Tab-separated table of C-alpha atoms and ligand atoms in Angstrom:
chain	number	residue	atom	x	y	z
A	1021	MET	CA	-0.117	0.308	0.285
A	1022	GLY	CA	0.958	3.323	-1.398
A	1023	ALA	CA	0.727	6.220	1.215
A	1024	LEU	CA	-2.590	6.442	0.661
A	1025	GLY	CA	-3.323	3.708	1.912
A	1026	LYS	CA	-1.083	3.444	4.979
A	1027	THR	CA	-2.116	7.383	6.153
A	1028	VAL	CA	-2.536	6.760	9.331
A	1029	VAL	CA	-4.661	9.185	10.711
A	1030	LEU	CA	-4.818	10.622	14.491
A	1031	LEU	CA	-7.646	11.375	15.549
A	1032	LEU	CA	-7.777	14.969	16.431
A	1033	VAL	CA	-9.238	14.954	20.213
A	1034	ALA	CA	-10.121	19.022	21.438
A	1035	ALA	CA	-8.828	20.810	23.042
A	1036	THR	CA	-10.381	21.487	27.171
A	1037	ALA	CA	-9.547	25.347	26.173
A	1038	VAL	CA	-13.233	26.567	24.093
A	1039	VAL	CA	-13.390	29.210	23.645
A	1040	CYS	CA	-17.430	30.121	23.699
A	1041	THR	CA	-17.948	32.559	21.233
A	1042	PRO	CA	-20.841	35.956	20.276
A	1043	PHE	CA	-23.307	34.664	17.585
A	1044	VAL	CA	-21.560	36.932	14.472
A	1045	ASN	CA	-24.308	39.097	14.317
A	1046	ASP	CA	-23.130	39.405	18.227
A	1047	LEU	CA	-21.230	42.201	16.670
A	1048	ALA	CA	-21.667	45.796	15.435
A	1049	PRO	CA	-20.604	46.015	10.940
A	1050	GLY	CA	-16.616	46.588	12.475
A	1051	GLN	CA	-15.998	44.795	14.819
A	1052	GLU	CA	-13.246	41.909	15.226
A	1053	TRP	CA	-14.477	38.644	14.318
A	1054	PRO	CA	-13.912	36.028	16.544
A	1055	ALA	CA	-11.185	34.212	15.911
A	1056	ARG	CA	-11.543	31.171	13.274
A	1057	ASN	CA	-12.311	28.190	14.721
A	1058	SER	CA	-12.809	29.413	17.990
A	1059	VAL	CA	-16.250	28.133	17.709
A	1060	ARG	CA	-16.905	25.422	19.800
A	1061	GLN	CA	-16.282	21.801	19.329
A	1062	PRO	CA	-17.276	19.181	20.198
A	1063	ASN	CA	-15.843	17.226	22.491
A	1064	PHE	CA	-13.859	13.731	20.603
A	1065	GLY	CA	-13.293	12.064	23.450
A	1066	GLU	CA	-16.100	12.532	25.535
A	1067	SER	CA	-18.318	11.462	22.463
A	1068	GLN	CA	-19.712	7.674	23.296
A	1069	THR	CA	-19.442	5.011	20.891
A	1070	GLU	CA	-22.089	2.077	20.368
A	1071	ALA	CA	-20.697	-1.066	20.818
A	1072	VAL	CA	-21.361	-2.672	17.022
A	1073	GLN	CA	-20.933	-6.825	16.783
A	1074	GLU	CA	-23.302	-7.293	14.666
A	1075	GLU	CA	-21.792	-9.151	11.808
A	1076	PHE	CA	-21.186	-8.988	8.663
A	1077	SER	CA	-19.887	-11.051	5.505
A	1078	THR	CA	-16.165	-10.185	4.053
A	1079	ASP	CA	-17.420	-12.322	0.748
A	1080	ASP	CA	-20.616	-10.049	0.438
A	1081	PRO	CA	-19.985	-8.944	-3.842
A	1082	THR	CA	-21.018	-5.190	-3.331
A	1083	SER	CA	-18.036	-5.782	-1.089
A	1084	GLU	CA	-14.711	-2.781	-1.887
A	1085	ILE	CA	-12.174	-1.512	0.832
A	1086	THR	CA	-11.194	1.062	1.704
A	1087	ASP	CA	-8.196	3.689	2.297
A	1088	ASP	CA	-9.476	3.951	6.189
A	1089	ALA	CA	-8.560	6.202	8.927
A	1090	VAL	CA	-7.305	4.357	11.607
A	1091	ILE	CA	-8.163	5.130	14.778
A	1092	ILE	CA	-4.618	5.088	17.572
A	1093	GLY	CA	-6.028	5.655	21.172
A	1094	LYS	CA	-8.007	8.541	22.595
A	1095	ALA	CA	-4.737	10.180	23.781
A	1096	ILE	CA	-4.972	14.156	23.504
A	1097	GLN	CA	-3.436	15.558	20.533
A	1098	PRO	CA	-2.355	19.361	19.316
A	1099	LYS	CA	-4.318	19.987	16.798
A	1100	THR	CA	-0.658	20.307	14.982
A	1101	ASP	CA	-1.096	16.782	14.880
A	1102	ILE	CA	-2.910	16.463	12.150
A	1103	GLN	CA	-2.132	14.300	9.703
A	1104	ARG	CA	-3.520	15.153	5.893
A	1105	VAL	CA	-4.162	12.518	3.313
A	1106	ASP	CA	-2.184	13.094	0.870
A	1107	TYR	CA	-3.377	12.761	-2.920
A	1108	SER	CA	0.539	13.196	-4.888
A	1109	GLY	CA	0.446	11.389	-7.790
A	1110	ALA	CA	-2.969	9.991	-7.057
A	1111	GLN	CA	-4.617	10.581	-10.773
A	1112	ILE	CA	-8.765	10.396	-11.737
A	1113	TRP	CA	-9.739	8.021	-15.344
A	1114	LYS	CA	-12.896	8.150	-16.352
A	1115	VAL	CA	-12.897	4.842	-18.333
A	1116	SER	CA	-15.120	2.915	-20.337
A	1117	THR	CA	-17.293	0.337	-19.555
A	1118	GLU	CA	-18.586	-0.644	-23.093
A	1119	LYS	CA	-16.357	-3.862	-23.572
A	1120	SER	CA	-18.056	-6.482	-21.691
A	1121	GLY	CA	-16.243	-7.248	-18.642
A	1122	SER	CA	-14.546	-4.128	-17.703
A	1123	ARG	CA	-16.740	-4.129	-14.466
A	1124	ALA	CA	-15.097	-6.999	-13.093
A	1125	VAL	CA	-12.099	-5.782	-13.679
A	1126	ILE	CA	-12.540	-2.592	-12.073
A	1127	SER	CA	-13.694	-4.073	-9.524
A	1128	ARG	CA	-11.225	-6.374	-8.389
A	1129	LEU	CA	-9.640	-4.090	-8.700
A	1130	ARG	CA	-10.511	-2.555	-6.308
A	1131	ARG	CA	-10.702	-5.065	-3.772
A	1132	ARG	CA	-7.726	-5.463	-4.025
A	1133	ASN	CA	-6.415	-1.755	-2.988
A	1134	LEU	CA	-5.321	0.164	-5.632
A	1135	ILE	CA	-7.966	2.089	-7.217
A	1136	SER	CA	-11.373	3.353	-5.298
A	1137	THR	CA	-14.687	4.784	-7.643
A	1138	TRP	CA	-16.000	8.334	-7.928
A	1139	GLY	CA	-18.618	8.757	-11.294
A	1140	GLY	CA	-19.642	6.433	-12.943
A	1141	ASN	CA	-22.705	5.507	-15.538
A	1142	GLN	CA	-23.226	3.033	-18.135
A	1143	TYR	CA	-20.532	3.582	-20.806
A	1144	SER	CA	-17.638	4.720	-18.015
A	1145	ILE	CA	-16.902	4.879	-14.531
A	1146	ASP	CA	-14.696	6.860	-12.851
A	1147	ILE	CA	-11.833	5.740	-10.791
A	1148	LEU	CA	-9.089	6.684	-8.376
A	1149	VAL	CA	-5.830	4.715	-9.565
A	1150	LYS	CA	-3.443	5.162	-5.856
A	1151	SER	CA	-0.671	7.357	-7.051
A	1152	ASP	CA	1.902	3.833	-6.550
A	1153	PHE	CA	-0.422	2.168	-8.177
A	1154	VAL	CA	-0.501	3.887	-11.324
A	1155	ARG	CA	1.858	1.665	-13.625
A	1156	ASN	CA	0.615	-1.453	-12.833
A	1157	VAL	CA	-3.006	-0.395	-13.403
A	1158	THR	CA	-2.189	1.138	-16.593
A	1159	ARG	CA	-0.940	-2.629	-17.586
A	1160	VAL	CA	-4.045	-4.051	-16.308
A	1161	PHE	CA	-5.706	-1.662	-19.011
A	1162	GLU	CA	-4.013	-2.690	-21.411
A	1163	ARG	CA	-3.522	-5.923	-20.868
A	1164	GLU	CA	-7.497	-6.525	-20.800
A	1165	ASN	CA	-7.763	-3.802	-23.789
A	1166	ILE	CA	-9.928	-2.173	-21.271
A	1167	GLN	CA	-10.082	2.066	-22.737
A	1168	TYR	CA	-9.377	4.735	-20.288
A	1169	GLU	CA	-8.542	8.681	-19.981
A	1170	VAL	CA	-6.246	10.343	-17.420
A	1171	VAL	CA	-8.567	13.451	-16.914
A	1172	ILE	CA	-6.613	14.657	-13.443
A	1173	LEU	CA	-2.656	13.771	-13.610
A	1174	ASP	CA	-2.126	14.308	-9.980
A	1175	LEU	CA	-5.321	14.996	-7.479
A	1176	GLN	CA	-4.027	16.801	-4.682
A	1177	LYS	CA	-2.843	19.170	-7.410
A	1178	ASN	CA	-6.551	20.019	-8.252
A	1179	ILE	CA	-6.943	19.510	-3.975
A	1180	ASN	CA	-4.531	23.050	-3.335
A	1181	ASP	CA	-6.265	24.917	-6.266
A	1182	GLU	CA	-9.645	23.679	-5.505
A	1183	ASN	CA	-10.001	26.249	-2.826
A	1184	PRO	CA	-8.472	29.595	-2.370
A	1185	PRO	CA	-8.700	31.891	-0.317
A	1186	LEU	CA	-10.965	35.622	-0.299
A	1187	ASP	CA	-8.906	38.218	-1.467
A	1188	GLU	CA	-9.191	41.342	1.106
A	1189	ASN	CA	-11.807	42.510	-0.875
A	1190	GLU	CA	-13.690	40.555	-0.210
A	1191	LEU	CA	-12.851	39.624	3.579
A	1192	GLY	CA	-13.846	43.396	3.398
A	1193	LEU	CA	-17.389	42.903	2.172
A	1194	GLN	CA	-17.232	39.511	4.093
A	1195	ASP	CA	-17.109	41.521	7.850
A	1196	ARG	CA	-19.449	44.488	7.170
A	1197	ARG	CA	-22.083	41.835	5.524
A	1198	GLY	CA	-22.970	40.630	9.102
A	1199	HIS	CA	-21.670	36.693	8.695
A	1200	ARG	CA	-19.578	34.943	6.243
A	1201	MET	CA	-20.952	33.476	3.773
A	1202	THR	CA	-20.631	34.781	-0.308
A	1203	TRP	CA	-20.426	31.617	-2.050
A	1204	LYS	CA	-16.570	32.100	-3.811
A	1205	GLN	CA	-15.191	29.788	-1.566
A	1206	TYR	CA	-16.736	26.874	0.394
A	1207	HIS	CA	-16.647	26.910	3.905
A	1208	ARG	CA	-16.158	25.950	7.525
A	1209	LEU	CA	-19.216	24.193	8.979
A	1210	GLU	CA	-18.727	27.106	11.710
A	1211	ASP	CA	-19.207	29.865	9.240
A	1212	ILE	CA	-22.545	28.277	7.567
A	1213	HIS	CA	-24.668	27.545	10.917
A	1214	GLY	CA	-23.842	31.378	12.164
A	1215	PHE	CA	-24.828	32.381	8.354
A	1216	LEU	CA	-28.039	29.662	9.580
A	1217	ASP	CA	-28.413	32.528	13.003
A	1218	TYR	CA	-27.739	34.960	11.220
A	1219	LEU	CA	-30.986	34.834	8.615
A	1220	ALA	CA	-33.270	34.479	11.984
A	1221	LYS	CA	-32.225	36.828	13.953
A	1222	THR	CA	-32.545	39.447	11.230
A	1223	TYR	CA	-35.374	37.905	9.053
A	1224	PRO	CA	-37.300	36.980	12.457
A	1225	SER	CA	-40.943	37.065	11.429
A	1226	ILE	CA	-39.816	34.547	8.088
A	1227	ALA	CA	-36.603	32.756	9.441
A	1228	THR	CA	-37.001	30.034	11.986
A	1229	VAL	CA	-33.773	28.110	13.317
A	1230	THR	CA	-33.969	24.360	14.905
A	1231	THR	CA	-31.912	21.670	15.482
A	1232	ILE	CA	-33.176	18.439	14.740
A	1233	GLY	CA	-30.471	16.762	16.427
A	1234	LYS	CA	-26.868	15.803	16.769
A	1235	SER	CA	-24.316	13.972	14.109
A	1236	HIS	CA	-22.409	11.282	16.269
A	1237	GLU	CA	-19.340	13.998	16.941
A	1238	GLY	CA	-22.056	15.920	18.544
A	1239	ARG	CA	-22.362	18.730	16.159
A	1240	ASP	CA	-26.344	20.310	15.285
A	1241	LEU	CA	-28.103	19.637	12.263
A	1242	LYS	CA	-29.397	22.792	12.246
A	1243	VAL	CA	-32.879	23.304	10.473
A	1244	ILE	CA	-33.353	27.052	8.571
A	1245	ARG	CA	-37.425	27.505	7.728
A	1246	LEU	CA	-37.952	29.863	5.620
A	1247	SER	CA	-41.621	31.224	5.714
A	1248	ASP	CA	-44.336	34.489	5.787
A	1249	GLY	CA	-46.365	30.970	8.068
A	1250	LYS	CA	-49.323	30.788	5.930
A	1251	PRO	CA	-52.164	28.239	6.864
A	1252	THR	CA	-52.542	27.005	3.757
A	1253	ASN	CA	-48.653	26.531	2.955
A	1254	LYS	CA	-47.153	23.061	1.246
A	1255	ALA	CA	-43.882	22.093	2.436
A	1256	VAL	CA	-40.673	21.274	1.224
A	1257	PHE	CA	-37.735	19.465	2.854
A	1258	ILE	CA	-34.205	19.577	0.918
A	1259	ASP	CA	-31.420	18.704	2.336
A	1260	GLY	CA	-27.701	18.808	0.983
A	1261	GLY	CA	-23.984	17.486	2.623
A	1262	ILE	CA	-24.600	13.888	3.418
A	1263	HIS	CA	-21.718	12.171	1.660
A	1264	ALA	CA	-19.282	14.833	2.982
A	1265	ARG	CA	-16.560	15.067	0.325
A	1266	GLU	CA	-20.076	16.833	-2.138
A	1267	TRP	CA	-18.785	20.618	-0.547
A	1268	ILE	CA	-20.944	21.921	-3.494
A	1269	SER	CA	-24.108	20.739	-2.211
A	1270	PRO	CA	-24.266	22.395	1.112
A	1271	ALA	CA	-22.630	25.207	-0.920
A	1272	THR	CA	-25.973	25.625	-3.607
A	1273	VAL	CA	-28.581	24.716	-0.431
A	1274	THR	CA	-26.851	27.397	1.053
A	1275	TYR	CA	-27.525	29.609	-1.822
A	1276	PHE	CA	-31.156	28.551	-2.183
A	1277	ILE	CA	-31.483	29.904	1.673
A	1278	ASN	CA	-30.133	33.550	0.773
A	1279	GLN	CA	-31.740	34.233	-1.882
A	1280	PHE	CA	-35.398	33.330	-0.191
A	1281	ALA	CA	-33.805	35.004	2.418
A	1282	GLU	CA	-32.790	37.594	1.357
A	1283	ASN	CA	-35.191	38.606	-0.735
A	1284	PHE	CA	-38.174	37.185	1.237
A	1285	ASP	CA	-41.023	40.022	0.120
A	1286	VAL	CA	-40.557	40.979	-3.631
A	1287	GLU	CA	-39.916	36.897	-4.077
A	1288	SER	CA	-42.876	35.277	-6.200
A	1289	ASP	CA	-45.710	33.570	-4.418
A	1290	ASP	CA	-44.458	30.709	-6.171
A	1291	ILE	CA	-41.444	30.921	-3.346
A	1292	LYS	CA	-43.480	32.002	-0.014
A	1293	ASN	CA	-46.004	29.901	-0.679
A	1294	ILE	CA	-43.967	27.036	0.793
A	1295	ASP	CA	-42.812	26.951	4.058
A	1296	TRP	CA	-39.424	25.844	3.251
A	1297	TYR	CA	-36.704	23.610	5.660
A	1298	PHE	CA	-33.807	23.267	4.603
A	1299	LEU	CA	-30.735	21.181	6.628
A	1300	PRO	CA	-28.023	21.829	3.919
A	1301	VAL	CA	-25.052	19.907	5.565
A	1302	VAL	CA	-26.712	16.551	7.044
A	1303	ASN	CA	-23.741	14.968	7.753
A	1304	PRO	CA	-21.781	17.621	9.912
A	1305	ASP	CA	-19.051	15.162	11.485
A	1306	GLY	CA	-17.563	15.029	7.553
A	1307	TYR	CA	-18.035	17.465	6.357
A	1308	GLU	CA	-15.999	18.516	8.835
A	1309	TYR	CA	-13.717	16.090	8.756
A	1310	THR	CA	-13.119	17.407	4.478
A	1311	HIS	CA	-11.263	20.476	6.036
A	1312	THR	CA	-9.691	19.068	8.911
A	1313	VAL	CA	-7.858	15.564	7.795
A	1314	ASP	CA	-9.181	13.475	4.226
A	1315	ARG	CA	-10.945	16.163	1.488
A	1316	LEU	CA	-12.213	12.476	-0.140
A	1317	TRP	CA	-13.959	11.473	2.601
A	1318	ARG	CA	-17.931	10.870	2.453
A	1319	LYS	CA	-19.380	8.431	4.899
A	1320	ASN	CA	-20.324	10.013	8.488
A	1321	ARG	CA	-18.000	8.936	11.189
A	1322	LYS	CA	-18.725	6.693	13.612
A	1323	PRO	CA	-16.548	4.359	14.299
A	1324	TYR	CA	-17.661	0.801	13.958
A	1325	LEU	CA	-15.723	-1.626	17.031
A	1326	GLY	CA	-15.854	-4.517	15.791
A	1327	THR	CA	-13.219	-7.664	14.373
A	1328	ARG	CA	-12.642	-4.926	11.825
A	1329	GLN	CA	-12.228	-1.204	13.274
A	1330	CYS	CA	-12.505	1.040	10.787
A	1331	THR	CA	-15.034	4.377	10.688
A	1332	GLY	CA	-18.166	5.887	8.463
A	1333	THR	CA	-21.749	4.361	7.866
A	1334	ASP	CA	-22.710	6.356	3.833
A	1335	LEU	CA	-25.533	7.890	5.255
A	1336	ASN	CA	-27.356	7.372	2.401
A	1337	ARG	CA	-27.320	3.480	2.386
A	1338	ASN	CA	-29.056	4.421	6.222
A	1339	PHE	CA	-31.932	5.158	5.367
A	1340	GLY	CA	-35.498	2.850	6.690
A	1341	TYR	CA	-36.720	2.093	3.493
A	1342	ARG	CA	-36.094	-0.920	1.812
A	1343	TRP	CA	-32.725	-1.206	2.991
A	1344	GLY	CA	-30.299	-3.398	4.017
A	1345	GLY	CA	-30.481	-4.353	-0.241
A	1346	LYS	CA	-28.393	-4.473	-3.720
A	1347	GLY	CA	-25.943	-1.204	-3.618
A	1348	SER	CA	-24.898	-1.561	-0.323
A	1349	SER	CA	-22.587	-3.261	2.119
A	1350	SER	CA	-22.314	-4.658	5.236
A	1351	TYR	CA	-18.497	-4.485	5.065
A	1352	PRO	CA	-17.702	-2.144	7.758
A	1353	CYS	CA	-14.100	-0.513	5.435
A	1354	SER	CA	-16.571	0.195	2.265
A	1355	GLU	CA	-17.244	3.300	1.274
A	1356	ILE	CA	-21.226	2.240	0.779
A	1357	PHE	CA	-21.735	-0.024	4.303
A	1358	ARG	CA	-24.971	0.497	5.011
A	1359	GLY	CA	-24.710	0.948	8.987
A	1360	THR	CA	-25.733	-1.968	10.804
A	1361	ARG	CA	-29.307	-1.432	10.542
A	1362	ALA	CA	-32.294	1.304	9.117
A	1363	PHE	CA	-31.257	5.006	11.036
A	1364	SER	CA	-28.878	3.112	12.767
A	1365	GLU	CA	-26.483	5.781	12.761
A	1366	PRO	CA	-28.099	9.900	14.588
A	1367	GLU	CA	-28.317	11.853	11.477
A	1368	THR	CA	-30.209	9.877	9.737
A	1369	GLN	CA	-32.501	9.862	12.996
A	1370	ALA	CA	-32.662	12.888	12.824
A	1371	ILE	CA	-33.985	13.131	9.926
A	1372	ASN	CA	-36.929	10.595	9.715
A	1373	ASN	CA	-37.906	11.950	13.628
A	1374	PHE	CA	-38.898	15.408	11.868
A	1375	VAL	CA	-39.777	14.204	8.654
A	1376	THR	CA	-42.142	11.561	10.181
A	1377	LYS	CA	-43.255	13.649	13.569
A	1378	SER	CA	-43.721	16.810	12.138
A	1379	ALA	CA	-46.918	17.582	11.694
A	1380	LYS	CA	-46.366	19.031	8.041
A	1381	ASN	CA	-47.506	17.768	4.841
A	1382	PHE	CA	-44.199	17.434	3.199
A	1383	THR	CA	-44.949	17.432	-0.615
A	1384	ALA	CA	-42.040	17.248	-2.230
A	1385	TYR	CA	-38.090	16.344	-1.523
A	1386	ILE	CA	-35.083	17.066	-3.187
A	1387	THR	CA	-32.108	16.009	-2.188
A	1388	TYR	CA	-28.560	18.141	-3.151
A	1389	HIS	CA	-24.958	15.397	-4.312
A	1390	SER	CA	-22.560	15.284	-6.979
A	1391	TYR	CA	-21.485	15.115	-8.995
A	1392	GLY	CA	-23.087	14.076	-13.332
A	1393	GLN	CA	-25.261	16.435	-13.967
A	1394	TYR	CA	-28.404	14.061	-13.036
A	1395	LEU	CA	-31.825	14.837	-11.595
A	1396	LEU	CA	-32.975	11.021	-10.802
A	1397	TYR	CA	-36.063	10.485	-8.915
A	1398	PRO	CA	-37.167	6.562	-6.752
A	1399	TRP	CA	-36.876	3.938	-7.152
A	1400	GLY	CA	-32.947	3.343	-6.286
A	1401	TYR	CA	-33.483	-0.278	-4.104
A	1402	ASP	CA	-34.022	-1.919	-8.108
A	1403	ASN	CA	-34.992	-1.366	-10.755
A	1404	ALA	CA	-38.548	-0.359	-10.656
A	1405	LEU	CA	-40.791	3.111	-10.912
A	1406	PRO	CA	-43.696	4.260	-8.186
A	1407	PRO	CA	-46.560	4.571	-10.082
A	1408	ASP	CA	-46.996	8.039	-10.150
A	1409	TYR	CA	-43.345	8.669	-11.821
A	1410	LYS	CA	-44.465	10.087	-14.800
A	1411	ASP	CA	-45.528	12.701	-12.527
A	1412	LEU	CA	-41.964	12.966	-11.662
A	1413	ASP	CA	-40.567	12.239	-15.328
A	1414	ALA	CA	-42.386	15.466	-16.981
A	1415	LEU	CA	-41.650	17.387	-13.636
A	1416	GLY	CA	-37.393	16.807	-13.728
A	1417	LYS	CA	-37.112	17.287	-17.300
A	1418	SER	CA	-38.826	21.085	-17.121
A	1419	MET	CA	-36.339	21.480	-14.306
A	1420	ALA	CA	-32.628	20.195	-16.315
A	1421	GLU	CA	-34.506	22.152	-19.310
A	1422	ALA	CA	-34.387	25.758	-17.046
A	1423	ILE	CA	-30.860	25.433	-15.701
A	1424	SER	CA	-29.854	24.373	-19.565
A	1425	GLN	CA	-31.466	28.088	-20.142
A	1426	ALA	CA	-30.033	29.539	-17.279
A	1427	GLY	CA	-26.826	28.716	-16.867
A	1428	GLY	CA	-26.705	26.108	-20.004
A	1429	SER	CA	-25.071	22.732	-18.348
A	1430	LYS	CA	-27.563	19.694	-19.353
A	1431	TYR	CA	-28.841	18.298	-16.434
A	1432	GLN	CA	-30.625	13.670	-16.862
A	1433	VAL	CA	-33.074	12.701	-16.308
A	1434	GLY	CA	-35.028	9.768	-14.654
A	1435	SER	CA	-34.726	6.696	-12.435
A	1436	SER	CA	-31.661	6.829	-10.060
A	1437	SER	CA	-31.471	2.759	-10.573
A	1438	GLY	CA	-32.251	3.234	-14.704
A	1439	LEU	CA	-29.952	5.757	-15.187
A	1440	LEU	CA	-27.518	4.671	-12.980
A	1441	TYR	CA	-27.977	1.687	-10.540
A	1442	PRO	CA	-29.545	0.592	-7.727
A	1443	ALA	CA	-28.633	1.228	-4.791
A	1444	ALA	CA	-30.758	-0.120	-1.117
A	1445	GLY	CA	-31.003	2.992	1.770
A	1446	GLY	CA	-31.696	6.280	-0.877
A	1447	SER	CA	-33.385	9.065	2.085
A	1448	ASP	CA	-34.831	9.670	-1.738
A	1449	ASP	CA	-36.280	6.306	-1.979
A	1450	TRP	CA	-36.868	6.723	2.219
A	1451	ALA	CA	-39.457	10.646	1.127
A	1452	LYS	CA	-40.713	8.546	-1.588
A	1453	SER	CA	-41.914	5.313	1.066
A	1454	GLN	CA	-42.939	8.139	3.078
A	1455	GLY	CA	-46.119	9.400	1.000
A	1456	ILE	CA	-43.716	12.486	-0.303
A	1457	LYS	CA	-44.918	12.579	-4.289
A	1458	TYR	CA	-41.861	14.845	-5.819
A	1459	THR	CA	-38.812	13.027	-3.917
A	1460	PHE	CA	-35.556	13.520	-6.707
A	1461	THR	CA	-31.966	13.527	-5.757
A	1462	ILE	CA	-30.240	15.878	-8.087
A	1463	GLU	CA	-26.532	15.076	-8.493
A	1464	LEU	CA	-24.538	18.709	-9.631
A	1465	ASN	CA	-22.227	19.541	-11.673
A	1466	ASP	CA	-19.744	18.833	-13.607
A	1467	THR	CA	-19.257	14.970	-15.092
A	1468	GLY	CA	-15.780	13.567	-14.501
A	1469	ARG	CA	-13.591	16.966	-15.141
A	1470	TYR	CA	-13.272	18.291	-11.637
A	1471	GLY	CA	-15.656	15.331	-10.315
A	1472	PHE	CA	-15.661	16.084	-5.770
A	1473	VAL	CA	-12.725	19.001	-6.376
A	1474	LEU	CA	-14.801	21.958	-8.576
A	1475	PRO	CA	-13.046	24.867	-8.132
A	1476	THR	CA	-15.229	27.399	-5.925
A	1477	THR	CA	-16.170	29.457	-9.334
A	1478	HIS	CA	-18.586	27.249	-10.484
A	1479	ILE	CA	-20.164	27.517	-6.883
A	1480	GLU	CA	-22.129	30.427	-8.466
A	1481	PRO	CA	-23.188	29.617	-11.938
A	1482	VAL	CA	-24.044	25.681	-10.561
A	1483	ALA	CA	-25.963	27.400	-7.799
A	1484	ARG	CA	-27.794	29.989	-10.437
A	1485	GLU	CA	-28.827	26.777	-12.486
A	1486	ASN	CA	-30.913	25.000	-10.062
A	1487	LEU	CA	-32.221	27.811	-8.590
A	1488	ALA	CA	-33.979	28.251	-11.607
A	1489	GLY	CA	-35.231	24.092	-11.612
A	1490	LEU	CA	-36.318	24.501	-8.090
A	1491	ARG	CA	-37.995	27.609	-9.133
A	1492	VAL	CA	-39.597	25.719	-10.897
A	1493	LEU	CA	-40.659	22.764	-8.902
A	1494	ALA	CA	-41.968	25.268	-6.242
A	1495	ASN	CA	-44.315	26.489	-9.183
A	1496	GLN	CA	-45.721	23.259	-9.853
A	1497	LEU	CA	-46.674	22.433	-6.498
A	1498	LYS	CA	-49.213	25.445	-6.764
A	1499	LYS	CA	-50.830	22.884	-8.979
J	1767	ZN	ZN1	-23.560	11.941	-2.575
């Protein structure tokens, strides 16, 4: 194994002295900001972990072995001891799967831990080739006559260039605005949560922030509700950041929040006749981890303490409709580990409780992911369609048309199992099973040029296009 596979990550244990920070909007414009990272972080040393000893099969055909952080000890480590996962020399290839047998070759390479997989569809799969195995994998593909294209030559370089610091001008604007969100940068969780709190305090008649639960490591799961409170309003639930590394998702969802909250009075009736519920970061532990340790972390951060000590459940395989089926793994080290039971994770549990116990009548659920540019509707668990799939397909196509007209990106529309591959335990299937009619998983840009590591210059164009798509959905709901 190379630098990647062998990377041992020390678990950060929060320092005991935590500075208590005032809400950012308690500060008058121009006043000093609280120092970055001074917001209280969960105490990792105290996080409770369920000891789960459930059996899992290692010969599961869907299992794949992936890099995993190994937690060593519970000693308190100063923050500087965080060792970032280094992707120098790792490459992203787009591999054609037209030749029969090519998927099996890719699966084998993945099981041997030479590669991991990113996006994919019926025609190709994007793979991450670990730095030490570039030659090895090249030889395998040449021998098997499998076509591929190198898309990213040095992944670490892309990661380094992805999220540059704001320039002086932007920093000045940020100080006057009352919150730190910019959509010119991918922000840390404290900026996102500070932004939600700022809106609730600035626009109390339409914005309310509720913490619907806590992540495994104790971070808040914050939902902002934007509504004028009319009893006839329909309700829509939108989330982002289920998968930690898909940074464009929380950026896009917070862009919508900003547009609606800052312009509520002049917004269209379509928008004002909806109670909007936004959970921009479903997986805050994973999200922070992608900023501090491993840019490409996907799952949550709850350790599995069986014979295999691996960390993280794929939250989008943990929802409770047809949980445990195709496209999910019982192997805790897999990137698509489904957890030990449906809703075994606090993050998925919180959403389930909030949506099912709320008196609100949700008529739409949209979950934003990346990447691939797809508008997907149920079912995901298998090649099957809900009875009203034609309504979803028609709306999806109108949304895709609006996205294309607004900015030019082409989004494909279809059922997730049909267009991509079956994957049971997804949040969209669960939402549909709860009777929420318009349920979509949206895979944001791009189609693989940058993949998960989408430069910040793409945030505003992607978010703006998708706002046009969301307006089409809002319009449909009044019918
Ligand atoms: Zn995702």
